[in-house]
Each structure stands twice: as structure tokens, then as C-alpha cells.
Amino acid sequence: MARVETSSNRPYHLVIFGASGFTGQFVVEEVARTVSEGPNGNLKWAVAGRSMQKLEKVLEQAAAVLSKPELRTEVDVIVADVGEPDSLAAMCKQAVIVLNCVGPYRFFGEQVVRACVENGAHHIDISGEPQFLEGTQLNYSSQAAEKAVFIIGSCGFDSIPADMGVLYTRDQFRGTLTAVESFLTFSSGPEGGCIHDGTWQSAIYGFADSQKLQSLRRKFNHKPLPAVGSKLRRRGALFFSNEIQQYSVPFMGSDPSVVKRTQRFLSEEHQDTPVQYGAYAGIGGVWNIIKMMFAGMMFWFLVKFSFGRNLLMKYPEFFSFGMFSKAGPTRKQMEGSSFQFSFYGEGYTDEQDPTQGKPNAKIRTLVQGPEAAYVATPIAMVQAALTILNEPAALPKRGGVYTPGAAFAKTTLIDRLNKHGIQFSVI
């Protein structure tokens, strides 16, 4: 069972590493909102990062936003740097769980994972980078198991709504669910919306290194998962979705790989029927298609060359048509934004043999919530951490590197998310 108690040597339930980064500042605010949900109604936490001055400034900002002046004096500050392994080790020795907000993870993630494993701290990240997530599983799962440490990746918008959404759909289905397609849409208010360019940088490096991801996956020597029921057909690169009544494209994030890893774990460890999964995102009407095609062609051409990658990183707003920016969204933009995942599942009723004939039942579920990157992501990350602290017996029996679905399938994480504005429902 996961070790979750604090002690004189390990005084903090949570340490937020990268607390002064763009996403980290909102994770700080979310932790401050939920201290009463910690073990015995008391969450002990600290912030960590390279600059004492910036960390203190983030605590001051959180104190002002939340009207909690005590944050300035009651939350401890730890100076730690990915370039200084001793500082990471000292930080991890003090934490039950490290909430790692320092990206891109392909450059800065492994150092923190290694320090957590070596020093007995659980690790939660919000990475949407399959190469980092799957490389961590390949390289650290056995070590984490030996140390009874849980390393749980993609605990933000990538990929808790998708991964837990598939499990929710499966659990609500009366029978054997065999396939799910999800359609993601975003809404923004009159102020519009955008994403901080840290995510843009991760995408640039991810596409530039896509060949390495394929060779990494071959090292697992996985056998194909058995497909139960009709094989889920893959949609085209661009199509009109009757489900959401707009043009759609395959979702380019980490959700498909995370869900597949969860389904493999549940199939191999619990003999559950694996659910086939297809992920898509709505892009709207014809004008959005034209913008996306133009931006996509420029991106695909430039990402192949170091000169092109430098251009993409220097001018994110220009090359993404304003979707990404160095400043990130304003709080007003975040307040007006939301997301919705629509899940369309099919399978067999209890009376029908899943090995015979076509699926004879369908289900539709929704996962919806506030702005995805800086409101929903901190909620998901913090609730994942609180689930570990409050429900260690419901986690897998052994430590290791897990997806959210693999780690939290038997917990009340979905109920916790429902109470905090990320809503799961059957239509």
C-alpha cells in the first residue's frame, strides 16, 4: 500500500515543484483552496522552484486572489533546481507527493522522476508528452515498484478527462463495453482564449522527435490488445462529425496513448475486456479549416529544421493564429472558457455474447468542465494527489509507473472531480 503519512523527516503531504511557472501558480491556488480535504482535514504543503523571490511572489498573489493572507507566512518555500540533483533529492525527501509542474517534461521531467524514486516520494505530473510518459514507464516502473513509489503521469487535462471518461462510460454501460469514440470541443467567452506557449514548445519538440517515440514503443514488445466486438474504424484526417455537428480531426495529444496503456493494464492485471478508443477534436466551420490547414502546413514544414523550430518558438501567436501566446490567457479569458468531451460507446448487453455478432447497445456520456489548461488541469492534478493521500488502499497493490486510469480505477476520483466542477454524466 502507498505510504502517505507525514513524519518529522517528511513534513509535507504535497510539494508543488515549479510553483512559480505559468501553470504552477494556478496549482498553488487550487491547493490553497482544498487544504481542508487533506488527511484528517489538514493538508501540509510547500512550494518549490529555482527562485525564492518568485516563489514568495506567487504566494503573495495567491493570498490576494483567495483573500488568505496567511499563505504569505504559513506555506514553506523550498529552493530546488533540475540542474542540481542534490537540491531535488532534498526536496523529495521532505514530500509524500511531488506535484511536478516543470515542463517541457522531455527536458526537465526525468530528473524529478529519478529523484522521487530514489528518495521515496510519489510523483504526479501534468505532461501531455507521450515520449516522456512512455519512457518513464519503460525506465522507472520496476524501480518505483521496489520502492513502493507511485509515478502517475498526465494528471491534468491531458489525460484525466479522457482516461477517466472511458472508465466512467464502461462502468455506466450495462453489459460489456467494447469501443468508445470521444469528441472534444472548446468554448470561449467574448474575451476569447489562448494557451501559454509552454504547451506549444512541447508540441514542437514532440513532432520533431516522433521517430524516437516509435522506436521507444518497440522496446516494450507488447502483443496487440485483443479486439472484442466490431473493430473500431479510424476516421479520416478531416471529416464532418454528425455527433457534434462540426468538422473534426484526430486529437493530436496524449489521450489515445494514455487510454491504450490504461486498457492494457486493466486487461493484463484484472482481465477486464479492453475498450477500443478513438479520439477526435471539433474545429468548427470552413474558416477554421482554412486557418488550421495553413497553420498545419507551416508547422509541418518548419518543425523539421532547427531554424524552423526556432521561428515557431519565437512567434507562437503568429504561427498558431493566436491559439498560443507567450503571455498566456488572462483570468477573464479563463473565466469565460470551458471544455466538453462527448463519449460515444458501443458494446453488448449482458444477454449477448461479445464474441458473436455485432454490438447491440450504445451509450453516450459527457465530461465537461471549466477552462482546460489552467482551471481544470490544477483541479484534476490536486484531486489526483488528494485521492492518493486519502485512499491509498484503493490504489494498485504495487508501486510503479501508472496512467490515471490504471492508478485510480478503484478510487472515488470521479466523485471528487464532480464536486469540483469537472462533471461526468450519462446522456
PDB file of C-alpha atoms in Angstrom, residues 123-244:
ATOM      1  CA  HIS A 123       5.210  11.830  -8.305  1.00  0.00           C
ATOM      2  CA  ILE A 124       2.300  13.391 -10.205  1.00  0.00           C
ATOM      3  CA  ASP A 125       2.759  15.350 -13.426  1.00  0.00           C
ATOM      4  CA  ILE A 126       0.532  17.064 -15.990  1.00  0.00           C
ATOM      5  CA  SER A 127       2.508  16.037 -19.054  1.00  0.00           C
ATOM      6  CA  GLY A 128       0.870  15.602 -22.440  1.00  0.00           C
ATOM      7  CA  GLU A 129       4.090  14.260 -23.965  1.00  0.00           C
ATOM      8  CA  PRO A 130       3.823  10.537 -24.878  1.00  0.00           C
ATOM      9  CA  GLN A 131       7.591  10.161 -25.301  1.00  0.00           C
ATOM     10  CA  PHE A 132       8.247  11.280 -21.723  1.00  0.00           C
ATOM     11  CA  LEU A 133       5.300   9.345 -20.287  1.00  0.00           C
ATOM     12  CA  GLU A 134       6.120   6.056 -22.013  1.00  0.00           C
ATOM     13  CA  GLY A 135       9.877   6.479 -21.498  1.00  0.00           C
ATOM     14  CA  THR A 136       9.219   6.906 -17.779  1.00  0.00           C
ATOM     15  CA  GLN A 137       7.236   3.658 -17.737  1.00  0.00           C
ATOM     16  CA  LEU A 138       9.982   1.793 -19.583  1.00  0.00           C
ATOM     17  CA  ASN A 139      12.844   3.095 -17.460  1.00  0.00           C
ATOM     18  CA  TYR A 140      11.416   3.543 -13.947  1.00  0.00           C
ATOM     19  CA  SER A 141       8.475   1.188 -13.394  1.00  0.00           C
ATOM     20  CA  SER A 142      10.450  -1.645 -11.780  1.00  0.00           C
ATOM     21  CA  GLN A 143      12.493   0.740  -9.587  1.00  0.00           C
ATOM     22  CA  ALA A 144       9.325   2.536  -8.474  1.00  0.00           C
ATOM     23  CA  ALA A 145       7.716  -0.812  -7.618  1.00  0.00           C
ATOM     24  CA  GLU A 146      10.717  -1.806  -5.491  1.00  0.00           C
ATOM     25  CA  LYS A 147      10.468   1.479  -3.557  1.00  0.00           C
ATOM     26  CA  ALA A 148       6.629   1.341  -3.284  1.00  0.00           C
ATOM     27  CA  VAL A 149       6.505   4.690  -5.091  1.00  0.00           C
ATOM     28  CA  PHE A 150       3.671   5.718  -7.421  1.00  0.00           C
ATOM     29  CA  ILE A 151       4.646   7.712 -10.536  1.00  0.00           C
ATOM     30  CA  ILE A 152       1.401   8.844 -12.166  1.00  0.00           C
ATOM     31  CA  GLY A 153       1.630  10.836 -15.388  1.00  0.00           C
ATOM     32  CA  SER A 154      -0.762  13.010 -17.411  1.00  0.00           C
ATOM     33  CA  CYS A 155      -2.904  14.017 -14.401  1.00  0.00           C
ATOM     34  CA  GLY A 156      -4.120  17.267 -15.944  1.00  0.00           C
ATOM     35  CA  PHE A 157      -6.449  17.977 -18.846  1.00  0.00           C
ATOM     36  CA  ASP A 158      -4.168  15.556 -20.648  1.00  0.00           C
ATOM     37  CA  SER A 159      -5.415  12.971 -19.812  1.00  0.00           C
ATOM     38  CA  ILE A 160      -7.729  12.633 -16.793  1.00  0.00           C
ATOM     39  CA  PRO A 161     -10.990  13.662 -18.571  1.00  0.00           C
ATOM     40  CA  ALA A 162     -10.347  11.222 -21.442  1.00  0.00           C
ATOM     41  CA  ASP A 163      -8.911   8.317 -19.440  1.00  0.00           C
ATOM     42  CA  MET A 164     -11.378   8.501 -16.553  1.00  0.00           C
ATOM     43  CA  GLY A 165     -14.154   9.332 -19.047  1.00  0.00           C
ATOM     44  CA  VAL A 166     -13.637   5.996 -20.817  1.00  0.00           C
ATOM     45  CA  LEU A 167     -13.703   4.178 -17.462  1.00  0.00           C
ATOM     46  CA  TYR A 168     -16.830   6.077 -16.406  1.00  0.00           C
ATOM     47  CA  THR A 169     -18.523   5.126 -19.698  1.00  0.00           C
ATOM     48  CA  ARG A 170     -17.532   1.490 -19.162  1.00  0.00           C
ATOM     49  CA  ASP A 171     -18.854   1.482 -15.586  1.00  0.00           C
ATOM     50  CA  GLN A 172     -22.183   3.063 -16.602  1.00  0.00           C
ATOM     51  CA  PHE A 173     -22.710   0.627 -19.501  1.00  0.00           C
ATOM     52  CA  ARG A 174     -24.976  -2.336 -18.743  1.00  0.00           C
ATOM     53  CA  GLY A 175     -23.012  -5.146 -20.303  1.00  0.00           C
ATOM     54  CA  THR A 176     -19.595  -5.328 -21.984  1.00  0.00           C
ATOM     55  CA  LEU A 177     -18.353  -2.053 -23.478  1.00  0.00           C
ATOM     56  CA  THR A 178     -16.056  -2.721 -26.460  1.00  0.00           C
ATOM     57  CA  ALA A 179     -15.439   0.624 -28.193  1.00  0.00           C
ATOM     58  CA  VAL A 180     -15.574   4.352 -27.447  1.00  0.00           C
ATOM     59  CA  GLU A 181     -15.043   7.453 -29.566  1.00  0.00           C
ATOM     60  CA  SER A 182     -14.607  10.839 -27.904  1.00  0.00           C
ATOM     61  CA  PHE A 183     -15.201  14.270 -29.425  1.00  0.00           C
ATOM     62  CA  LEU A 184     -13.629  17.261 -27.705  1.00  0.00           C
ATOM     63  CA  THR A 185     -14.910  20.814 -28.116  1.00  0.00           C
ATOM     64  CA  PHE A 186     -13.873  24.095 -26.500  1.00  0.00           C
ATOM     65  CA  SER A 187     -15.873  27.244 -25.842  1.00  0.00           C
ATOM     66  CA  SER A 188     -14.623  30.723 -25.043  1.00  0.00           C
ATOM     67  CA  GLY A 189     -16.364  33.906 -23.960  1.00  0.00           C
ATOM     68  CA  PRO A 190     -16.313  37.376 -25.545  1.00  0.00           C
ATOM     69  CA  GLU A 191     -12.706  37.851 -24.381  1.00  0.00           C
ATOM     70  CA  GLY A 192     -11.559  34.862 -26.434  1.00  0.00           C
ATOM     71  CA  GLY A 193      -8.904  32.478 -25.172  1.00  0.00           C
ATOM     72  CA  CYS A 194      -5.406  31.126 -25.719  1.00  0.00           C
ATOM     73  CA  ILE A 195      -2.814  28.743 -24.261  1.00  0.00           C
ATOM     74  CA  HIS A 196       0.591  29.591 -22.805  1.00  0.00           C
ATOM     75  CA  ASP A 197       3.439  28.829 -25.199  1.00  0.00           C
ATOM     76  CA  GLY A 198       4.964  26.173 -22.900  1.00  0.00           C
ATOM     77  CA  THR A 199       2.436  23.735 -24.399  1.00  0.00           C
ATOM     78  CA  TRP A 200       3.372  24.972 -27.898  1.00  0.00           C
ATOM     79  CA  GLN A 201       7.045  24.215 -27.188  1.00  0.00           C
ATOM     80  CA  SER A 202       6.194  20.684 -26.041  1.00  0.00           C
ATOM     81  CA  ALA A 203       4.260  20.121 -29.292  1.00  0.00           C
ATOM     82  CA  ILE A 204       7.160  21.396 -31.413  1.00  0.00           C
ATOM     83  CA  TYR A 205       9.679  19.053 -29.803  1.00  0.00           C
ATOM     84  CA  GLY A 206       7.182  16.180 -29.798  1.00  0.00           C
ATOM     85  CA  PHE A 207       6.552  16.326 -33.548  1.00  0.00           C
ATOM     86  CA  ALA A 208      10.245  16.849 -34.293  1.00  0.00           C
ATOM     87  CA  ASP A 209      11.066  13.669 -32.312  1.00  0.00           C
ATOM     88  CA  SER A 210       8.176  11.472 -33.476  1.00  0.00           C
ATOM     89  CA  GLN A 211      10.516   8.784 -34.874  1.00  0.00           C
ATOM     90  CA  LYS A 212      12.078   8.309 -31.435  1.00  0.00           C
ATOM     91  CA  LEU A 213       8.647   7.615 -29.975  1.00  0.00           C
ATOM     92  CA  GLN A 214       8.098   4.760 -32.431  1.00  0.00           C
ATOM     93  CA  SER A 215      11.434   3.139 -31.572  1.00  0.00           C
ATOM     94  CA  LEU A 216      10.707   3.590 -27.841  1.00  0.00           C
ATOM     95  CA  ARG A 217       7.379   1.761 -28.207  1.00  0.00           C
ATOM     96  CA  ARG A 218       9.049  -1.198 -29.904  1.00  0.00           C
ATOM     97  CA  LYS A 219      11.144  -1.767 -26.772  1.00  0.00           C
ATOM     98  CA  PHE A 220       8.048  -2.777 -24.778  1.00  0.00           C
ATOM     99  CA  ASN A 221       7.474  -5.828 -27.032  1.00  0.00           C
ATOM    100  CA  HIS A 222       3.743  -5.541 -26.393  1.00  0.00           C
ATOM    101  CA  LYS A 223       1.405  -8.011 -28.037  1.00  0.00           C
ATOM    102  CA  PRO A 224      -1.599  -6.349 -29.709  1.00  0.00           C
ATOM    103  CA  LEU A 225      -4.549  -5.973 -27.360  1.00  0.00           C
ATOM    104  CA  PRO A 226      -7.383  -8.347 -28.271  1.00  0.00           C
ATOM    105  CA  ALA A 227     -10.191  -6.528 -30.095  1.00  0.00           C
ATOM    106  CA  VAL A 228     -13.573  -7.645 -28.783  1.00  0.00           C
ATOM    107  CA  GLY A 229     -16.601  -6.918 -30.963  1.00  0.00           C
ATOM    108  CA  SER A 230     -16.516  -4.981 -34.220  1.00  0.00           C
ATOM    109  CA  LYS A 231     -13.162  -3.384 -34.954  1.00  0.00           C
ATOM    110  CA  LEU A 232     -13.350   0.386 -34.415  1.00  0.00           C
ATOM    111  CA  ARG A 233     -12.755   2.064 -37.771  1.00  0.00           C
ATOM    112  CA  ARG A 234     -10.438   5.032 -37.882  1.00  0.00           C
ATOM    113  CA  ARG A 235     -11.909   8.266 -39.192  1.00  0.00           C
ATOM    114  CA  GLY A 236     -10.185  10.427 -41.786  1.00  0.00           C
ATOM    115  CA  ALA A 237      -7.744  13.285 -41.193  1.00  0.00           C
ATOM    116  CA  LEU A 238     -10.645  15.743 -41.633  1.00  0.00           C
ATOM    117  CA  PHE A 239     -14.343  14.869 -41.555  1.00  0.00           C
ATOM    118  CA  PHE A 240     -17.729  16.280 -40.663  1.00  0.00           C
ATOM    119  CA  SER A 241     -18.879  14.742 -37.387  1.00  0.00           C
ATOM    120  CA  ASN A 242     -22.594  14.085 -37.189  1.00  0.00           C
ATOM    121  CA  GLU A 243     -22.117  13.507 -33.460  1.00  0.00           C
ATOM    122  CA  ILE A 244     -21.097  17.098 -32.687  1.00  0.00           C
TER     123      ILE A 244
END
